[in-house]
Coordinates of C-alpha atoms in Angstrom, one line a residue:
X5 CA -18.5 -169.1 -23.7
X6 CA -17.7 -165.7 -24.6
X7 CA -14.8 -167.5 -26.7
X8 CA -17.5 -169.2 -28.4
X9 CA -19.7 -166.9 -29.4
X10 CA -17.4 -164.2 -30.8
X11 CA -16.3 -167.6 -32.6
X12 CA -20.0 -167.7 -34.2
X13 CA -20.0 -164.1 -34.8
X14 CA -17.0 -164.0 -36.9
X15 CA -18.0 -167.4 -38.9
X16 CA -21.0 -165.2 -40.0
X17 CA -19.0 -162.2 -40.9
X18 CA -15.7 -164.8 -42.5
X19 CA -17.7 -164.6 -46.5
X20 CA -17.4 -160.7 -46.4
X21 CA -14.6 -159.3 -43.7
X22 CA -10.4 -160.2 -44.1
X23 CA -9.1 -162.3 -42.0
X24 CA -7.4 -159.9 -39.8
X25 CA -11.2 -158.6 -38.5
X26 CA -12.2 -161.8 -38.0
X27 CA -8.3 -162.2 -35.1
X28 CA -9.0 -159.6 -33.4
X29 CA -12.5 -160.9 -31.9
X30 CA -11.1 -164.1 -30.7
X31 CA -10.4 -163.9 -26.9
X32 CA -7.5 -163.6 -24.9
X33 CA -5.9 -165.1 -23.1
X34 CA -6.6 -168.3 -24.1
X35 CA -8.3 -171.0 -22.8
X36 CA -6.9 -174.5 -24.1
X37 CA -7.7 -178.5 -23.1
X38 CA -4.3 -179.6 -20.6
X39 CA -3.9 -182.4 -23.6
X40 CA -3.7 -181.5 -27.0
X41 CA -5.9 -183.6 -28.9
X42 CA -4.7 -187.0 -30.7
X43 CA -4.6 -186.8 -34.0
X44 CA -5.0 -189.4 -37.4
X45 CA -2.6 -190.0 -39.5
X46 CA -1.7 -187.6 -41.8
X47 CA -3.0 -185.0 -39.6
X48 CA -0.6 -182.8 -37.6
X49 CA -0.9 -180.1 -34.9
X50 CA -1.4 -177.0 -35.1
X51 CA -2.9 -173.4 -34.0
X52 CA -6.1 -172.8 -34.9
X53 CA -7.9 -169.6 -36.4
X54 CA -7.1 -167.5 -33.2
X55 CA -3.5 -168.6 -33.0
X56 CA -4.4 -170.0 -29.4
X57 CA -5.0 -173.6 -29.3
X58 CA -3.6 -176.8 -31.0
X59 CA -5.9 -178.2 -32.6
X60 CA -6.0 -181.2 -35.4
X61 CA -5.2 -180.0 -39.2
X62 CA -8.3 -180.9 -41.1
X63 CA -7.7 -182.8 -44.5
X64 CA -8.6 -182.6 -47.9
X65 CA -12.5 -183.1 -48.0
X66 CA -12.9 -182.2 -44.6
X67 CA -15.4 -179.7 -43.1
X68 CA -13.6 -176.3 -42.4
X69 CA -14.4 -172.8 -40.9
X70 CA -12.0 -170.2 -40.0
X71 CA -11.3 -171.9 -36.4
X72 CA -11.5 -174.8 -37.8
X73 CA -8.6 -174.6 -40.5
X74 CA -6.3 -176.9 -43.4
X75 CA -3.7 -178.3 -43.4
X76 CA -1.5 -175.5 -45.3
X77 CA 1.8 -177.9 -45.3
X78 CA 0.4 -180.1 -48.1
X79 CA -1.3 -176.8 -49.8
X80 CA -5.3 -177.4 -48.9
X81 CA -6.7 -174.2 -47.8
X82 CA -10.8 -173.6 -46.8
X83 CA -13.1 -173.2 -49.6
X84 CA -15.9 -171.5 -49.2
X85 CA -17.1 -171.6 -53.3
X86 CA -19.2 -174.8 -51.6
X87 CA -20.6 -172.8 -48.7
X88 CA -22.9 -170.9 -51.2
X89 CA -24.3 -174.0 -52.0
X90 CA -25.7 -174.8 -48.7
X91 CA -22.6 -177.5 -48.1
X92 CA -20.4 -175.8 -45.4
X93 CA -16.5 -174.9 -46.9
X94 CA -14.1 -177.5 -47.1
X95 CA -10.7 -178.3 -47.8
X96 CA -8.8 -178.4 -50.8
X97 CA -5.8 -177.0 -52.5
X98 CA -5.6 -173.8 -53.5
X99 CA -4.9 -174.4 -57.2
X100 CA -7.8 -175.8 -57.7
X101 CA -6.4 -178.8 -58.6
X102 CA -7.4 -182.8 -57.8
X103 CA -5.4 -185.1 -56.2
X104 CA -5.6 -188.6 -54.0
X105 CA -5.3 -189.2 -50.3
X106 CA -3.3 -192.6 -49.5
X107 CA -2.5 -193.8 -45.5
X108 CA -2.8 -189.9 -44.8
X109 CA -0.7 -187.9 -46.7
X110 CA -2.2 -185.8 -49.9
X111 CA -0.6 -186.3 -53.1
X112 CA -1.1 -183.6 -56.0
X113 CA -2.2 -185.0 -59.2
X114 CA -0.1 -186.3 -61.5
X115 CA 2.2 -187.3 -58.6
X116 CA 4.4 -190.8 -58.5
X117 CA 4.9 -192.2 -55.0
X118 CA 5.7 -195.8 -53.6
X119 CA 3.8 -196.6 -50.8
X120 CA 5.8 -198.9 -50.5
X121 CA 8.6 -200.6 -51.2
X122 CA 6.7 -203.9 -53.6
X123 CA 4.1 -200.8 -55.1
X124 CA 5.1 -197.8 -56.9
X125 CA 2.2 -195.8 -57.7
X126 CA 0.4 -192.4 -59.6
X127 CA -1.8 -190.3 -58.8
X128 CA -4.4 -189.2 -61.5
X129 CA -7.8 -187.2 -61.2
X130 CA -8.5 -188.5 -57.4
X131 CA -7.8 -192.3 -57.4
X132 CA -4.8 -193.7 -58.3
X133 CA -3.5 -196.7 -60.1
X134 CA -0.3 -198.9 -59.1
X135 CA 2.3 -201.0 -60.8
X136 CA 4.5 -204.3 -58.6
X137 CA 7.9 -204.0 -57.9
X138 CA 8.4 -207.5 -57.0
X139 CA 8.2 -210.4 -59.3
X140 CA 5.4 -212.8 -59.2
X141 CA 7.2 -215.9 -61.2
X142 CA 5.9 -219.3 -60.3
X143 CA 8.2 -221.5 -59.8
X144 CA 6.9 -225.4 -60.2
X145 CA 9.4 -228.4 -58.6
X146 CA 12.1 -229.6 -60.8
X147 CA 14.5 -232.9 -60.0
X148 CA 16.4 -230.0 -58.1
X149 CA 14.3 -228.3 -56.2
X150 CA 11.4 -231.1 -55.4
X151 CA 9.8 -228.5 -52.6
X152 CA 9.8 -225.1 -53.1
X153 CA 8.8 -222.0 -51.3
X154 CA 8.4 -218.2 -51.3
X155 CA 9.9 -216.6 -48.2
X156 CA 10.1 -213.3 -46.6
X157 CA 14.2 -212.3 -46.2
X158 CA 15.4 -210.4 -44.0
X159 CA 16.4 -207.2 -45.2
X160 CA 14.9 -207.0 -48.3
X161 CA 11.9 -206.5 -49.8
X162 CA 10.4 -208.4 -52.7
X163 CA 9.9 -212.9 -51.7
X164 CA 12.8 -214.7 -53.0
X165 CA 12.1 -219.2 -54.2
X166 CA 13.8 -220.9 -51.8
X167 CA 14.5 -225.3 -51.8
X168 CA 14.2 -227.1 -48.5
X169 CA 16.5 -230.3 -48.7
X170 CA 14.1 -233.2 -47.7
X171 CA 15.5 -236.1 -48.7
X172 CA 19.8 -235.5 -49.5
X173 CA 20.3 -238.9 -51.6
X174 CA 16.8 -237.1 -53.6
X175 CA 18.6 -234.2 -54.6
X176 CA 21.9 -235.8 -55.4
X177 CA 20.4 -238.0 -57.9
X178 CA 18.5 -234.5 -58.8
X179 CA 21.5 -233.0 -59.7
X180 CA 22.4 -235.2 -61.9
X181 CA 19.0 -236.0 -64.2
X182 CA 19.0 -231.7 -64.5
X183 CA 22.0 -231.9 -66.4
X184 CA 20.3 -234.7 -68.4
X185 CA 17.1 -232.6 -69.0
X186 CA 19.1 -230.0 -70.4
X187 CA 19.5 -231.7 -73.2
X188 CA 15.9 -232.9 -73.1
X189 CA 14.2 -230.0 -72.4
X190 CA 12.5 -227.8 -75.4
X191 CA 12.5 -224.3 -75.4
X192 CA 8.8 -222.5 -75.1
X193 CA 7.1 -219.6 -74.3
X194 CA 3.8 -217.4 -74.9
X195 CA 4.2 -214.2 -76.9
X196 CA 4.1 -211.3 -74.4
X197 CA 0.9 -210.1 -73.0
X198 CA -0.1 -205.7 -74.2
X199 CA 1.4 -203.3 -71.7
X200 CA -1.2 -202.6 -68.6
X201 CA -1.6 -199.4 -69.1
X202 CA -2.4 -197.0 -72.2
X203 CA 0.2 -194.9 -71.6
X204 CA 3.3 -194.1 -69.3
X205 CA 5.2 -197.0 -68.1
X206 CA 3.2 -200.7 -67.4
X207 CA 4.0 -204.1 -67.3
X208 CA 3.6 -207.0 -69.2
X209 CA 3.4 -210.7 -69.3
X210 CA 4.7 -214.2 -70.9
X211 CA 4.8 -217.8 -69.8
X212 CA 8.0 -219.6 -70.7
X213 CA 10.4 -222.1 -69.5
X214 CA 13.4 -220.5 -71.0
X215 CA 15.5 -220.7 -67.5
X216 CA 18.2 -223.3 -66.9
X217 CA 15.5 -225.2 -65.0
X218 CA 13.5 -225.8 -67.9
X219 CA 10.1 -225.5 -65.9
X220 CA 7.5 -223.1 -66.7
X221 CA 7.5 -219.7 -65.0
X222 CA 5.4 -216.2 -65.1
X223 CA 8.4 -213.6 -66.5
X224 CA 7.5 -210.2 -66.3
X225 CA 9.1 -206.6 -68.0
X226 CA 8.5 -203.4 -68.0
X227 CA 7.2 -202.0 -70.6
X228 CA 5.5 -198.3 -72.9
X229 CA 2.7 -198.5 -75.4
X230 CA 2.8 -194.6 -75.4
X231 CA 4.3 -191.8 -73.4
X232 CA 0.9 -189.9 -71.7
X233 CA 0.1 -186.4 -72.4
X234 CA 0.5 -183.8 -70.5
X235 CA -1.4 -182.8 -67.8
X236 CA -3.5 -179.1 -68.7
X237 CA -2.4 -176.5 -66.7
X238 CA -5.8 -175.0 -64.1
X239 CA -7.5 -172.4 -65.0
X240 CA -7.6 -169.6 -62.2
X241 CA -10.4 -169.8 -59.8
X242 CA -12.9 -167.1 -59.8
X243 CA -13.6 -164.9 -57.6

C-alpha cells in the first residue's frame, strides 16, 4: 500500500521534479510477484521506474509513466507533451520521428526490412509498403508438362513449379512434340507495365510466351522510375 501511495505522489510530481527525486520516493525493500509477467512479442522484460520489479516494457503509442517505462532498446521515451492535452503520456521516439510496428518490432521512418524471405518492405510516414521477392509467374499446361504444380521446396524460400508425370507414354510423345512446337511458336508479349512505385525500387510485369516451351507466363523485373527524395531532418523538440 505504501508503494502505491508513493508512486502516485511521484506521478503527480513527474512533470516538475527530476527523475532522481522520484527515485527517492520508491519504497525499499521491493515486493514483486513471484513469477515475472508474460510479455507480448516485441516487449522485453525490464526493471520498473523504481528499479525494483520486472515489468513488460511499453511499446510505441502505449501509455507510460514513471513506473511503467518504455522500451529503450527501440529508442522510445515517455513523451509527456500529450499529457498536457489530457490524453496521458505515451511512448514515442526521442527525436519525434514517425515509425511503424510490424510483428512486435518497431522500425524507423525510411528503414528497409524483410518481415520474411518473400517480402522486402520500407517504413514510411507511419506505414509501410512491400515488394515481393518471389516470382509470381503462371505456368499453363504444355505437351511436356501437362500437370504443372507449384510446391514449396524444403530449404528454399520461394515455391517452384514441378510437373507430375501422369502417363509415361504420353510424356515421351510430348517430348517429341515439343521439338516440333519450337518451330511453330510465334513469339508474343505485352509491353512492360509501369513501375509499381513512383520513386525508389519497384517492379513491372508483362505477359509473354518467349520461353523454351512457348507458354504464356507473367514475367516480373525490377524497375526504378526515379530515386526517392531525401527525408527532411527532424526538428528538435521544443521544451
